Coordinates of C-alpha atoms in Angstrom, one line a residue:
Chain A
A152 CA 9.4 66.0 1.8
Q153 CA 12.8 67.1 0.4
T154 CA 13.4 66.7 -3.3
V155 CA 16.7 67.0 -5.2
T156 CA 16.8 67.8 -8.9
Q157 CA 19.7 67.3 -11.3
S158 CA 18.6 68.8 -14.6
Q159 CA 21.5 67.5 -16.7
P160 CA 21.2 63.7 -17.3
E161 CA 24.5 63.7 -19.3
M162 CA 27.5 66.0 -19.8
S163 CA 30.8 65.8 -21.4
V164 CA 34.0 67.8 -21.1
Q165 CA 37.4 67.8 -22.6
E166 CA 40.3 66.7 -20.5
A167 CA 42.0 69.6 -18.6
E168 CA 38.9 71.8 -18.9
T169 CA 36.4 72.8 -16.3
V170 CA 32.8 71.6 -16.0
T171 CA 30.0 72.5 -13.7
L172 CA 27.2 70.1 -12.6
S173 CA 23.9 71.6 -11.4
C174 CA 21.8 70.6 -8.5
T175 CA 18.8 72.2 -6.9
Y176 CA 16.8 71.1 -3.9
D177 CA 13.6 71.9 -2.1
T178 CA 13.3 72.1 1.7
S179 CA 11.8 74.1 4.4
E180 CA 14.6 73.2 6.8
N181 CA 17.3 75.6 7.8
N182 CA 20.0 73.2 9.0
Y183 CA 21.0 70.4 6.7
Y184 CA 23.9 68.8 4.7
L185 CA 24.5 68.6 1.0
F186 CA 26.7 66.0 -0.7
W187 CA 28.2 65.2 -4.1
Y188 CA 28.9 61.5 -4.6
K189 CA 30.8 59.9 -7.5
Q190 CA 30.0 56.5 -8.9
P191 CA 32.7 55.4 -11.5
P192 CA 31.8 52.7 -14.0
S193 CA 31.5 49.4 -12.2
R194 CA 33.0 50.8 -9.0
Q195 CA 31.8 51.9 -5.6
M196 CA 30.1 55.2 -4.9
I197 CA 32.4 57.5 -3.0
L198 CA 31.9 60.9 -1.4
V199 CA 33.4 63.8 -3.4
I200 CA 32.5 66.8 -1.3
R201 CA 30.2 67.8 1.6
Q202 CA 28.7 71.2 2.6
E203 CA 27.0 72.1 5.9
A204 CA 24.2 74.6 5.3
Y205 CA 25.1 76.8 8.2
K206 CA 28.5 77.4 6.7
Q207 CA 28.5 80.2 4.2
Q208 CA 32.0 79.4 2.8
N209 CA 31.9 77.0 -0.2
A210 CA 33.5 73.7 0.4
T211 CA 36.6 72.8 -1.7
E212 CA 38.5 69.5 -2.1
N213 CA 41.4 69.8 -4.4
R214 CA 40.0 70.1 -8.0
F215 CA 36.4 69.9 -6.7
S216 CA 34.5 72.9 -5.4
V217 CA 30.9 73.8 -4.8
N218 CA 28.8 76.9 -5.4
F219 CA 26.3 76.8 -2.5
Q220 CA 23.5 79.4 -2.8
K221 CA 21.3 78.8 0.2
A222 CA 18.6 81.3 -0.7
A223 CA 18.3 79.9 -4.2
K224 CA 18.6 76.3 -2.9
S225 CA 21.3 75.6 -5.4
F226 CA 24.4 73.4 -4.9
S227 CA 26.5 73.0 -8.1
L228 CA 29.8 71.1 -8.4
K229 CA 32.7 72.5 -10.3
I230 CA 35.4 70.2 -11.5
S231 CA 38.6 71.9 -12.6
D232 CA 41.3 70.4 -14.7
S233 CA 39.1 67.5 -15.6
Q234 CA 40.8 64.1 -15.8
L235 CA 39.8 60.9 -17.5
G236 CA 39.3 59.3 -14.1
D237 CA 36.6 61.8 -13.4
T238 CA 34.3 60.0 -15.8
A239 CA 31.5 58.7 -13.6
M240 CA 27.9 59.2 -12.5
Y241 CA 27.6 62.1 -10.1
F242 CA 24.8 62.2 -7.5
C243 CA 23.7 65.2 -5.5
A244 CA 22.3 64.4 -2.1
F245 CA 20.5 66.2 0.7
M246 CA 20.2 65.2 4.4
K247 CA 18.5 67.0 7.2
H248 CA 20.5 67.7 10.4
N249 CA 20.3 64.8 12.9
N250 CA 18.5 62.6 10.4
N251 CA 19.6 59.5 8.5
D252 CA 17.3 60.0 5.6
M253 CA 19.5 61.0 2.6
R254 CA 17.7 62.1 -0.6
F255 CA 19.4 61.7 -3.9
G256 CA 19.0 63.3 -7.3
A257 CA 18.6 61.3 -10.5
G258 CA 22.3 61.7 -11.3
T259 CA 24.4 63.3 -14.1
R260 CA 26.6 61.0 -16.2
L261 CA 29.9 62.9 -16.9
T262 CA 32.2 61.8 -19.6
V263 CA 35.7 63.3 -19.8
K264 CA 37.1 63.1 -23.3
P265 CA 40.8 62.9 -24.2
Chain B
D11 CA 39.3 52.5 5.4
V12 CA 35.7 51.7 5.8
K13 CA 34.8 48.6 3.9
V14 CA 31.3 47.7 2.9
T15 CA 30.9 44.4 1.0
Q16 CA 28.0 42.8 -0.7
S17 CA 27.6 39.1 -1.2
S18 CA 27.2 39.2 -5.0
R19 CA 28.0 41.6 -7.8
Y20 CA 25.6 40.0 -10.2
L21 CA 22.6 37.8 -9.5
V22 CA 20.0 36.2 -11.8
K23 CA 16.8 34.8 -10.3
R24 CA 13.4 33.5 -11.4
T25 CA 10.1 35.1 -10.7
G26 CA 8.7 33.9 -7.4
E27 CA 12.1 32.9 -5.9
K28 CA 13.1 34.1 -2.5
V29 CA 16.2 36.2 -2.8
F30 CA 18.7 37.2 -0.1
L31 CA 21.1 40.1 -0.5
E32 CA 23.8 40.3 2.1
C33 CA 25.8 43.3 3.2
V34 CA 28.6 43.5 5.7
Q35 CA 30.5 46.5 7.1
D36 CA 33.7 46.3 9.1
M37 CA 33.8 49.7 10.8
D38 CA 31.3 49.2 13.7
H39 CA 28.7 51.5 12.2
E40 CA 25.4 51.7 13.8
N41 CA 23.4 52.7 10.7
M42 CA 22.9 50.6 7.7
F43 CA 20.8 51.2 4.5
W44 CA 19.5 49.5 1.5
Y45 CA 18.8 51.5 -1.7
R46 CA 17.8 50.5 -5.2
Q47 CA 19.3 52.5 -8.1
D48 CA 17.4 52.8 -11.3
P49 CA 18.2 55.0 -14.4
G50 CA 16.6 58.4 -14.2
L51 CA 15.4 57.8 -10.6
G52 CA 18.7 58.0 -8.7
L53 CA 18.8 56.1 -5.4
R54 CA 15.7 55.3 -3.5
L55 CA 15.7 54.1 0.1
I56 CA 14.1 50.7 0.7
Y57 CA 14.9 50.2 4.4
F58 CA 17.4 51.3 7.0
S59 CA 18.5 50.1 10.4
Y60 CA 20.0 52.2 13.2
D61 CA 20.7 49.3 15.6
V62 CA 20.6 45.5 15.8
K63 CA 17.1 44.2 15.3
M64 CA 15.8 47.7 14.6
K65 CA 14.5 48.7 11.2
E66 CA 12.7 51.5 9.6
K67 CA 10.8 51.6 6.2
G68 CA 12.2 53.9 3.6
D69 CA 10.3 55.2 0.5
I70 CA 9.8 51.9 -1.3
P71 CA 9.6 49.0 1.2
E72 CA 6.8 47.1 -0.6
G73 CA 8.0 43.6 -1.7
Y74 CA 11.0 43.7 0.6
S75 CA 12.0 42.9 4.1
V76 CA 15.2 43.2 6.1
S77 CA 17.1 41.5 8.8
R78 CA 19.7 42.8 11.2
E79 CA 20.8 40.1 13.7
K80 CA 24.3 41.4 14.0
K81 CA 25.7 44.9 14.0
E82 CA 27.9 44.3 11.0
R83 CA 25.4 42.6 8.8
F84 CA 22.2 43.8 7.1
S85 CA 20.3 41.6 4.8
L86 CA 17.7 42.5 2.2
I87 CA 15.1 39.9 1.4
L88 CA 12.8 39.6 -1.6
E89 CA 10.1 37.2 -0.4
S90 CA 8.9 36.5 -3.9
A91 CA 10.9 38.1 -6.6
S92 CA 9.2 39.9 -9.4
T93 CA 10.5 41.3 -12.7
N94 CA 9.9 44.9 -11.5
Q95 CA 12.5 44.2 -8.8
T96 CA 15.2 43.9 -11.5
S97 CA 17.6 46.7 -10.4
M98 CA 20.9 47.6 -8.9
Y99 CA 20.9 47.3 -5.1
L100 CA 23.3 49.3 -3.0
C101 CA 24.1 48.9 0.7
A102 CA 25.5 51.7 2.8
S103 CA 26.5 52.3 6.4
S104 CA 27.2 55.3 8.5
L105 CA 28.3 56.2 12.0
A106 CA 25.5 57.3 14.4
G107 CA 25.9 60.8 15.6
A108 CA 28.8 61.6 13.3
R109 CA 28.9 65.2 12.3
S110 CA 29.8 64.3 8.8
N111 CA 26.8 62.1 8.2
E112 CA 28.7 60.5 5.4
Q113 CA 27.4 57.2 4.1
F114 CA 29.8 54.6 2.9
F115 CA 28.6 52.4 0.0
G116 CA 29.2 48.8 -1.1
P117 CA 29.9 47.9 -4.7
G118 CA 26.3 47.0 -5.5
T119 CA 24.4 43.9 -6.6
R120 CA 22.9 43.9 -10.0
L121 CA 19.8 41.7 -9.7
T122 CA 18.0 40.4 -12.8
V123 CA 14.6 38.7 -12.2
L124 CA 13.5 36.6 -15.2

């Protein structure tokens, strides 16, 4: 079974600074997908960024980027120029290729301070 | 935009009551999911459905059942609610065969069982 570990239950960052959220996973699969989802307070969970395991290039979406280390089974999320609206719960998730079973980490609660 | 809606944001029920949680998606997605979200545990899959009248057990199906009579609607049923089912329940949907595998989430139902 795949497991996803987020070792930082809570983090905080000053507005405009950079923060990195950690995620590690355990799998014997070679082809899979990794995701970071954001859940703002009292709002719907939305996808932040996605990485396909066969792609070596790290995914980037505006201020959000990942550091995907396949051999180390690590998938961290970097948020640059943090904004107050980035305050949310962030979940790392894993999904095998051609499979609907998405595995989530326990989440990291990020607070952006003014 | 994909819209996933859930029938209630907040629900309070008594132990032993039968509880229905409804989820509707408007993007013709084949796959639908029910998760429960608990602090420190992330999201855990209860059931999912990949077609009308089809269902598969997730990691924690005990005490729950589901119904999918129409493609757009996926219901979660607590046959006899218990206090340990107090939780946040999230519904999600995704397009079958989509390369992205992205799941789209509803706003959640916070259920309290007294």
